[in-house]
Amino acid sequence: MVRRLVSAALLVVAVLAAIPLVLVPVYAIPGIRPISTLMLAEHFTFQPFEREWTPIEAIAPVLVRSVMMSEDGQYCFHGGVDWDALGDVVDQAVNEGEAGRGASTIPMQTVKNLFLWNGRSFLRKALELPLATYADLVWSKTRTMEIYLNVAEWGNGIYGIGAASRYYFNRPASQLTANQAALLAVALPSPLTRDPANPSAGLKRLAGTVAARARASGGYIGCVSGV
């Protein structure tokens, strides 16, 4: 009986590991529109949600620049994981006794949204690292950004930039202003508590900083076509 249970557990682990190995190359195909684990959970629990897939060429370039400068300023220069930033976070955890925020790159967030779960966990973070590296090898930087912007959570039941731009600003993603783009970008780390349409004073200050970085981004964003 114990042997059967162990064999069954190993089979489950192997199947779960095979899912991203198979789906990452599939998701590299431009016509494929991936969905996140959160969207699947909403679907199977009969919760309403909004998601409008928006090709990256139909997204205002300023939104792409703002998200990159807010979420992952070294996006064009790392291979899925920013090891320098991750080392700083580990040092902080060791020296201060708590895990710091940051070091989660756009590829890491994308594979987390597609294949893993929410919540702080060293196990989840450990799984993100090889998955993000693998995805970065298979997907172009443009495709990774397109997937991320279309699976990111932007509010309760609001997924992807298409749904978010219409929900908060009543306009398509192609018509977002620099200020609106910055407000949407700074809402990403806490989408259930930050409202881009009714920002607090602190959120406005963060958006101002991100908008300035987006204007000055220059070569930092050259790996994503069209921005």
XYZ file of C-alpha atoms in Angstrom:
227
model
C 0.000 0.000 0.000
C 2.808 2.426 0.888
C 4.566 1.607 -2.363
C 1.397 2.328 -4.315
C 0.892 5.635 -2.547
C 4.476 6.693 -3.249
C 4.129 5.679 -6.881
C 0.887 7.620 -7.200
C 2.458 10.689 -5.598
C 5.444 10.519 -7.951
C 3.103 10.180 -10.918
C 1.181 13.280 -9.828
C 4.425 15.235 -9.428
C 5.612 14.110 -12.872
C 2.332 15.142 -14.498
C 2.359 18.538 -12.786
C 5.979 19.106 -13.866
C 5.154 18.128 -17.443
C 2.369 20.680 -17.776
C 4.601 23.785 -18.039
C 7.235 21.869 -20.027
C 4.608 21.226 -22.678
C 2.625 24.447 -22.446
C 5.521 26.918 -22.556
C 6.376 26.006 -26.189
C 2.665 25.957 -27.051
C 2.231 29.447 -25.587
C 5.034 30.707 -27.828
C 2.616 30.438 -30.769
C 1.248 33.960 -31.417
C -2.379 32.903 -31.860
C -2.557 31.085 -28.508
C -4.180 33.040 -25.664
C -3.096 31.582 -22.309
C -5.189 31.910 -19.179
C -3.982 32.092 -15.599
C -4.573 29.754 -12.685
C -6.634 32.506 -11.046
C -8.892 32.709 -14.099
C -9.295 28.925 -14.021
C -10.216 29.119 -10.340
C -12.803 31.838 -11.072
C -14.258 29.686 -13.860
C -14.540 26.476 -11.850
C -16.026 28.257 -8.832
C -18.571 30.031 -11.056
C -17.225 33.484 -10.236
C -17.598 36.184 -12.901
C -14.448 37.677 -14.365
C -13.460 39.931 -17.245
C -10.583 39.306 -19.646
C -10.174 40.870 -23.071
C -7.111 39.595 -24.922
C -5.233 42.538 -26.457
C -2.330 41.957 -28.876
C 0.744 43.884 -27.852
C 0.590 46.040 -30.993
C -2.846 47.238 -29.811
C -1.507 48.321 -26.400
C -0.304 51.888 -25.932
C 3.523 51.786 -25.915
C 3.546 54.045 -22.859
C 1.749 51.309 -20.912
C 4.425 48.777 -21.836
C 7.187 51.206 -20.841
C 5.442 52.071 -17.575
C 4.943 48.437 -16.560
C 8.539 47.595 -17.387
C 9.922 50.535 -15.423
C 7.634 49.782 -12.479
C 7.889 45.997 -12.347
C 11.219 44.988 -13.877
C 13.652 47.699 -14.946
C 16.254 45.123 -16.034
C 13.763 43.147 -18.129
C 15.766 43.445 -21.346
C 19.032 42.408 -19.724
C 18.365 39.286 -17.646
C 17.514 35.728 -18.651
C 14.237 35.467 -16.772
C 15.706 35.913 -13.295
C 17.485 39.023 -11.994
C 20.087 37.188 -9.913
C 21.646 40.359 -8.493
C 18.293 41.601 -7.175
C 17.445 38.127 -5.908
C 20.742 37.980 -4.033
C 19.932 41.282 -2.329
C 16.550 39.913 -1.218
C 18.145 36.743 0.153
C 20.717 38.812 2.056
C 17.915 40.910 3.532
C 15.998 37.802 4.581
C 19.089 36.339 6.252
C 20.233 39.538 7.951
C 16.835 40.937 8.938
C 14.931 37.725 9.472
C 12.220 38.399 6.902
C 11.741 38.049 3.203
C 11.858 41.341 1.392
C 9.753 42.388 -1.544
C 11.128 42.714 -5.022
C 13.339 40.563 -7.250
C 10.265 39.070 -8.916
C 10.831 39.689 -12.611
C 8.144 39.881 -15.288
C 8.991 36.335 -16.515
C 8.745 35.085 -12.919
C 5.384 36.773 -12.426
C 4.165 35.448 -15.761
C 4.970 31.796 -15.030
C 3.528 32.205 -11.549
C 0.273 33.498 -13.018
C 0.142 30.712 -15.595
C 1.259 27.671 -13.610
C 1.553 28.361 -9.868
C -0.413 29.910 -7.026
C -0.644 33.209 -5.168
C 0.699 33.811 -1.702
C 4.184 34.115 -0.242
C 6.007 30.815 -0.251
C 9.647 29.792 -0.563
C 8.482 26.683 -2.432
C 6.609 28.736 -5.000
C 9.567 31.078 -5.420
C 11.883 28.109 -5.913
C 9.602 26.774 -8.640
C 9.421 30.165 -10.325
C 13.170 30.315 -10.960
C 13.591 27.376 -13.372
C 10.212 28.039 -14.973
C 11.094 31.690 -15.641
C 14.476 30.720 -17.073
C 12.855 28.109 -19.304
C 10.145 30.519 -20.495
C 12.725 33.216 -21.235
C 14.623 30.754 -23.434
C 11.497 29.776 -25.391
C 9.555 33.061 -25.604
C 10.748 36.328 -27.080
C 10.751 39.316 -24.750
C 7.849 40.748 -26.753
C 5.788 37.570 -26.381
C 6.509 37.357 -22.647
C 5.336 40.938 -22.185
C 2.212 40.297 -24.269
C 1.287 37.256 -22.180
C 2.002 39.042 -18.907
C -0.132 42.042 -19.773
C -3.005 39.751 -20.719
C -2.981 37.483 -17.662
C -2.058 39.957 -14.902
C -4.734 40.621 -12.296
C -5.808 44.267 -12.149
C -8.658 44.046 -9.682
C -11.317 41.696 -8.399
C -12.247 39.653 -11.471
C -10.326 41.994 -13.810
C -7.616 40.270 -15.844
C -5.433 41.721 -18.563
C -4.823 45.248 -19.751
C -7.773 45.236 -22.156
C -10.320 44.648 -19.407
C -8.448 46.910 -16.950
C -8.270 49.927 -19.261
C -11.990 49.703 -20.042
C -12.974 49.080 -16.422
C -10.946 51.904 -14.882
C -10.796 54.470 -17.688
C -13.517 53.447 -20.149
C -11.152 53.282 -23.106
C -9.222 50.643 -25.041
C -5.644 49.889 -24.085
C -4.429 51.601 -27.255
C -5.702 54.989 -26.015
C -4.226 55.082 -22.523
C -2.488 58.313 -21.555
C 0.901 58.418 -19.842
C -0.730 59.186 -16.479
C -3.284 56.390 -16.825
C -0.572 53.948 -17.876
C 1.543 54.831 -14.846
C -1.442 54.449 -12.487
C -2.227 51.014 -13.918
C 1.429 49.993 -13.619
C 1.747 50.920 -9.947
C -1.515 49.118 -9.140
C -0.070 45.756 -10.220
C 1.738 44.850 -6.970
C -1.541 45.092 -5.011
C -4.437 44.981 -7.479
C -7.132 44.317 -4.877
C -6.285 47.371 -2.772
C -5.001 49.924 -5.311
C -7.566 51.662 -7.513
C -6.047 53.388 -10.573
C -9.246 55.344 -11.195
C -9.367 56.700 -7.615
C -5.732 56.781 -6.524
C -4.562 57.829 -3.084
C -1.990 60.583 -2.736
C 0.719 57.946 -2.267
C -0.338 56.082 -5.389
C -0.259 59.325 -7.374
C 3.293 59.963 -6.197
C 4.356 56.462 -7.228
C 2.690 56.926 -10.608
C 4.537 60.207 -11.101
C 7.850 58.475 -10.464
C 7.005 55.659 -12.883
C 5.830 58.112 -15.551
C 9.168 59.945 -15.315
C 11.097 56.676 -15.600
C 8.994 55.640 -18.597
C 9.755 58.934 -20.369
C 13.469 58.449 -19.768
C 13.548 54.682 -20.404
C 15.344 54.918 -23.758
C 17.367 51.794 -24.499
C 16.080 49.974 -21.437
C 12.948 48.938 -23.337
C 14.474 48.167 -26.753
C 13.945 44.383 -26.480
C 10.172 44.763 -26.858
C 9.169 45.638 -30.394
C 6.954 48.640 -31.025
C 7.600 50.538 -27.812
